[in-house]
Tab-separated table of C-alpha atoms and ligand atoms in Angstrom:
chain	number	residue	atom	x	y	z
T	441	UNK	CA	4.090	-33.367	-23.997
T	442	UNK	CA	6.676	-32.840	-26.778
T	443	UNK	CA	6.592	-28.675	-26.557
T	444	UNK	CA	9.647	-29.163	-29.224
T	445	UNK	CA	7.224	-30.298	-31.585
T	446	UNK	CA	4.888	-27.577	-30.691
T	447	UNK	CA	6.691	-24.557	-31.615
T	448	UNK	CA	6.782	-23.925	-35.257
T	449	UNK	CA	10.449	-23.346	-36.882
T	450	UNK	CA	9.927	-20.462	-39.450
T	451	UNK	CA	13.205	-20.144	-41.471
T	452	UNK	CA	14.995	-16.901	-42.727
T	453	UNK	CA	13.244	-14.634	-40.388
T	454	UNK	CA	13.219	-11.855	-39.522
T	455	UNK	CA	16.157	-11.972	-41.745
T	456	UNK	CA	18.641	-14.238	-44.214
T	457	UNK	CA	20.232	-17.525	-41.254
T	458	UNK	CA	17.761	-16.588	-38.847
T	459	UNK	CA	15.722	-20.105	-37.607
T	460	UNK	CA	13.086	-18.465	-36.148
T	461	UNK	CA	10.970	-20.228	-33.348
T	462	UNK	CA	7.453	-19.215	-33.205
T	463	UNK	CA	5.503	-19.619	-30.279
T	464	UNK	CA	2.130	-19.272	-31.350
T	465	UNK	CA	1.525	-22.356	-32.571
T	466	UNK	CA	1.920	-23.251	-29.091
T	467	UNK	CA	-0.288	-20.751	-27.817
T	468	UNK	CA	-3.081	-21.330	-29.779
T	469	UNK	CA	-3.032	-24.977	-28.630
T	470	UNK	CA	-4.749	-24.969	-25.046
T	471	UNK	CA	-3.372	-28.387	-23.599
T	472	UNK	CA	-0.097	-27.355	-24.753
T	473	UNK	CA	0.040	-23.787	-23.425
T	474	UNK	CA	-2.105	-24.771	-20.410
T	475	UNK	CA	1.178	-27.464	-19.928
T	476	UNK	CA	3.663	-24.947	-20.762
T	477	UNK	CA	2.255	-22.670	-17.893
T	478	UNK	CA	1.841	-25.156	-15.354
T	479	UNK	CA	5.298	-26.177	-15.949
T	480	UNK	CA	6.773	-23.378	-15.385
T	481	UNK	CA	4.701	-22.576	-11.974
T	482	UNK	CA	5.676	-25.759	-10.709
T	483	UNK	CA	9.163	-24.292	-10.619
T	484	UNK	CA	9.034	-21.643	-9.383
T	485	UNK	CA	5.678	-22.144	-6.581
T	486	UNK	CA	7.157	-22.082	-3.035
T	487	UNK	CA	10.028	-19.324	-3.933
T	488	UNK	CA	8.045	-16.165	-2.733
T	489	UNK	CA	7.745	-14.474	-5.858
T	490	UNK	CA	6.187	-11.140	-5.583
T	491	UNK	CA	6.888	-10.018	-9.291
T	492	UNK	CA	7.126	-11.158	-12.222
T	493	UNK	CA	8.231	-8.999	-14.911
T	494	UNK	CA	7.251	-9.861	-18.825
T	495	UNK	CA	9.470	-8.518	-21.543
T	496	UNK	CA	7.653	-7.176	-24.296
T	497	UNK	CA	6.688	-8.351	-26.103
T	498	UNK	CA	6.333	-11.945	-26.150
T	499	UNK	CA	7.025	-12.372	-22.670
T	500	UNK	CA	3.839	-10.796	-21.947
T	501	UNK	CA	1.906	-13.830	-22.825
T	502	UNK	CA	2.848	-16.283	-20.305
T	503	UNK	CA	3.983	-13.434	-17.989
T	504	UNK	CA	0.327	-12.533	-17.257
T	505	UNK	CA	0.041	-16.372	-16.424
T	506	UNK	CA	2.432	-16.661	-14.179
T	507	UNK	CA	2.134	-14.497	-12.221
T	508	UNK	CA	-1.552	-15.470	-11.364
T	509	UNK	CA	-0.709	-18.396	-10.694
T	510	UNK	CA	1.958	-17.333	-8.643
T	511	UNK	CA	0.133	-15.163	-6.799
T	512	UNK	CA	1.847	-12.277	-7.705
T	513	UNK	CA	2.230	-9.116	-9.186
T	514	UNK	CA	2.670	-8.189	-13.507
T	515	UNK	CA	5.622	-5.853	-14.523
T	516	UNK	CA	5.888	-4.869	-18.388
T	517	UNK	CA	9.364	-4.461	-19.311
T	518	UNK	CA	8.767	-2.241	-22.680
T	519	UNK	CA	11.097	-0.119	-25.153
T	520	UNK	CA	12.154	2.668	-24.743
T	521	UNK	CA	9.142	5.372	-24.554
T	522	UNK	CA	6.352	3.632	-24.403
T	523	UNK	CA	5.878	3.351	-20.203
T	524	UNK	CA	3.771	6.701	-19.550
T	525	UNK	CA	5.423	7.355	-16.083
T	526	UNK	CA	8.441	7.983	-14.695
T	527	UNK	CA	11.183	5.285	-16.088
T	528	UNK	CA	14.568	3.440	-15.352
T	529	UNK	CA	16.318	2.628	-18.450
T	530	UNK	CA	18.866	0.296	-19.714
T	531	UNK	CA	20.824	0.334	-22.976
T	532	UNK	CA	22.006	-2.989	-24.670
T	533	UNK	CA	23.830	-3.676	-27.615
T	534	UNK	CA	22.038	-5.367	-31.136
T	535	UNK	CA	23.826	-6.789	-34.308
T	536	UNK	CA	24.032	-3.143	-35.138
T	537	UNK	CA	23.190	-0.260	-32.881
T	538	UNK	CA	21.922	-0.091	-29.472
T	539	UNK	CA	18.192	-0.407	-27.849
T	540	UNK	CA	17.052	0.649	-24.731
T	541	UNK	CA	14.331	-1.578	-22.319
T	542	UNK	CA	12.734	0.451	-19.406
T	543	UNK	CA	10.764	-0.573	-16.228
T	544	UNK	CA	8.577	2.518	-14.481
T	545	UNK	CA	10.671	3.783	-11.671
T	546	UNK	CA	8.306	3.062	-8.650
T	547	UNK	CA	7.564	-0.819	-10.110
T	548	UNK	CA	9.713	-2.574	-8.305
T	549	UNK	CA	11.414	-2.674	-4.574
T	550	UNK	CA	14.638	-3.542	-2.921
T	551	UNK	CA	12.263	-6.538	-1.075
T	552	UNK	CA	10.899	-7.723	-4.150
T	553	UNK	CA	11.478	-11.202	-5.295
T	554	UNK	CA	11.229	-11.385	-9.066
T	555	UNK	CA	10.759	-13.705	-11.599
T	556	UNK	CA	12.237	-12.260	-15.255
T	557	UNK	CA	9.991	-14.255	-18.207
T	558	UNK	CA	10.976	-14.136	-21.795
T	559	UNK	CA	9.317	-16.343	-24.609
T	560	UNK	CA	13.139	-16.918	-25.972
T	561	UNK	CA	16.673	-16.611	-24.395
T	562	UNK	CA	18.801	-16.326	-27.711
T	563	UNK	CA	22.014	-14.252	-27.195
T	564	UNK	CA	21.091	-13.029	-23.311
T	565	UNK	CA	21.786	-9.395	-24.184
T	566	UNK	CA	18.265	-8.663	-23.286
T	567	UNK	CA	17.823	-10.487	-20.291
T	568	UNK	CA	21.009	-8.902	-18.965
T	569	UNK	CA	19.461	-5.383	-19.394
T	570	UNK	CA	17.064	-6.513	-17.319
T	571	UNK	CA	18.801	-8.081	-14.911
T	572	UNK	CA	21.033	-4.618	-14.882
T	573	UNK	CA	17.412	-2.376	-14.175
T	574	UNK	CA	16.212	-5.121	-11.377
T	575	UNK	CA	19.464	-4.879	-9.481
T	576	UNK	CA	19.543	-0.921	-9.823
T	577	UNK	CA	16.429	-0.940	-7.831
T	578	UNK	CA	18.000	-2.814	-5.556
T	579	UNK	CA	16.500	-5.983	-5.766
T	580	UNK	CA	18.732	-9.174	-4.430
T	581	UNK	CA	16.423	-12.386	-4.917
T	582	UNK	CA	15.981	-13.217	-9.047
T	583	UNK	CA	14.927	-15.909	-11.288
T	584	UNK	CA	14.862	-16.006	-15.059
T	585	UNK	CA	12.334	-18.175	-16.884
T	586	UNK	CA	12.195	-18.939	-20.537
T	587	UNK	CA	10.001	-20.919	-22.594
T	588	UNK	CA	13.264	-22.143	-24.926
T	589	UNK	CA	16.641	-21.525	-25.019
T	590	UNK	CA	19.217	-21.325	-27.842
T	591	UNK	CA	21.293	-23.254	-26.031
T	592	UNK	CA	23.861	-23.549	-29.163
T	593	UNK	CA	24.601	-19.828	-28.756
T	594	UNK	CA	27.338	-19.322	-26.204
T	595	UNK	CA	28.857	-15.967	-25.332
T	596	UNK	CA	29.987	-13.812	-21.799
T	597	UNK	CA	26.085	-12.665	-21.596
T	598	UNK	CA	24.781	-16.220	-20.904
T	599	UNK	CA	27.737	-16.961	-18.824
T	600	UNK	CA	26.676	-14.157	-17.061
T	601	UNK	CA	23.382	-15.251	-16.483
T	602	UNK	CA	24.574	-19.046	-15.031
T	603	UNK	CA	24.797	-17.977	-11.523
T	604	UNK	CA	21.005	-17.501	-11.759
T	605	UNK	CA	20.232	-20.722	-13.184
T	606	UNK	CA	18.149	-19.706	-16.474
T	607	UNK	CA	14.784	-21.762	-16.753
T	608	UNK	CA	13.328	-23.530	-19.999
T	609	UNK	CA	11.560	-26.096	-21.013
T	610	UNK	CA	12.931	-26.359	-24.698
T	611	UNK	CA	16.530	-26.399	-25.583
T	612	UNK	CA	18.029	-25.762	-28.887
I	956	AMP	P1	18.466	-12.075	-26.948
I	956	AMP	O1	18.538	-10.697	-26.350
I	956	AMP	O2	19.424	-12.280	-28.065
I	956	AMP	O3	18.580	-13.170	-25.885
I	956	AMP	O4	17.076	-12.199	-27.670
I	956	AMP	C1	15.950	-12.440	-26.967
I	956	AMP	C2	14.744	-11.831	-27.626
I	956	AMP	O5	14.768	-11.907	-29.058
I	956	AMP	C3	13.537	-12.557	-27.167
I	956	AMP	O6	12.569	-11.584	-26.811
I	956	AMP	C4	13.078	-13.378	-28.346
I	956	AMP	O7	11.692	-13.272	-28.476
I	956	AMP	C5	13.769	-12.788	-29.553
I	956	AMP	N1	14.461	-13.786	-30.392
I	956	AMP	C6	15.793	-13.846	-30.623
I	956	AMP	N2	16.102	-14.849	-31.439
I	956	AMP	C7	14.961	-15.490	-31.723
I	956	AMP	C8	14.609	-16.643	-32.509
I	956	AMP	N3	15.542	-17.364	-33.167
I	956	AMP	N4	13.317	-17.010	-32.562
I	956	AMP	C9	12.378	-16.310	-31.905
I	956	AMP	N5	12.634	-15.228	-31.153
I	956	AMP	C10	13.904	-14.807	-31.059
C-alpha cells in the first residue's frame, strides 16, 4: 500500500512554509490504518516490549494500537500539567520559547523495555525530551517508531537519535 499517497499534504499550516502532513486521512481509511498498524508490529513483535509510550497527541492514536498488539502496556506522554499525579518533566526548545512534556513519575521502570511512538518525527526535539525522561527513570532498552519522517530536516537532535535506529514507514 502506497501510505505516501494516503496522508494528505495540507500547505501553510499551522503557519506561512509549513507542509503540513495530516494523518487522518489515513486514519479514517481502515485497510490503510489497519496496514499502517500491522506494519509497525511486525517490527517491533519479538523485542519484549513492555511499554509503549504515545506522545500526545497524535501519537496516541496508533500508540493505543500498538501496544495491544504488542502485548503491552499504554503510557501518555502529555504537556506540561495535564497528568493528575505525580510527574517527571522535560523542557525542550520550539522556534521560539520552550515547552515542557511530562510522564507520571511511577509509569515507567528501570526493567522496562519501551517503545516511543509519534505520528511525525520532524526536527527530533520532541522525541529527545522523551528519550531524556525514559533514561531518567532509568530505563536502558528503547525503540522509537514513527509513522513518517521528515527525513529532509537534518540537525544534532536526529543525529542524536541514530544510535536508536528511528522507525517509519514514510519518508519525506
Ligand atoms: P519535532 O519535535 O520537530 O520532531 O516535531 C514533532 C511533532 O510535531 C510531532 O508530534 C508532529 O505531530 C508535529 N509536527 C511537526 N512538523 C509537522 C508537520 N510538517 N506535519 C505534521 N505534524 C508535524
Amino acid at each position: 500500500m502506497d501510505l505516501k499517497n494516503m496522508i494528505r499534504e495540507v500547505p501553510d499550516f499551522p503557519t506561512k512554509g509549513i507542509g503540513f502532513k495530516d494523518i487522518t486521512t489515513l486514519l479514517k481509511d481502515q485497510d490503510a490504518l489497519r496496514y499502517t498498524s500491522n506494519r509497525i508490529v511486525q517490527e517491533f513483535r519479538g523485542k519484549n516490549i513492555t511499554k509503549v509510550l504515545g506522545i500526545e497527541s497524535r501519537g496516541f492514536i496508533l500508540g493505543g494500537l500498538l501496544a495491544y498488539e504488542l502485548n503491552a502496556g499504554f503510557v501518555p506522554v502529555r504537556k506540561k500539567g495535564k497528568l493528575p499525579a505525580e510527574t517527571l518533566s522535560e523542557s525542550y526548545q520550539l522556534e521560539y520559547g520552550t515547552d515542557s512534556i511530562e510522564i507520571h513519575r511511577d509509569a515507567l521502570s528501570p526493567d522496562d523495555v519501551v517503545l516511543i511512538h509519534d505520528d511525525l518525527l520532524a526536527t527530533g526535539g520532541t522525541t529527545n525530551a522523551v528519550l531524556s525522561l525514559v533514561k531518567k527513570v532509568g530505563v536502558s532498552v528503547i525503540y522509537l517508531s514513527f509513522i513518517c519522517d521528515l527525513s529532509f530536516i537534518k540537525n544534532e537532535f536526529k543525529e542524536n537519535l541514530e544510535v536508536y535506529k528511528p522507525h517509519s514507514l514514510v519518508s519525506y
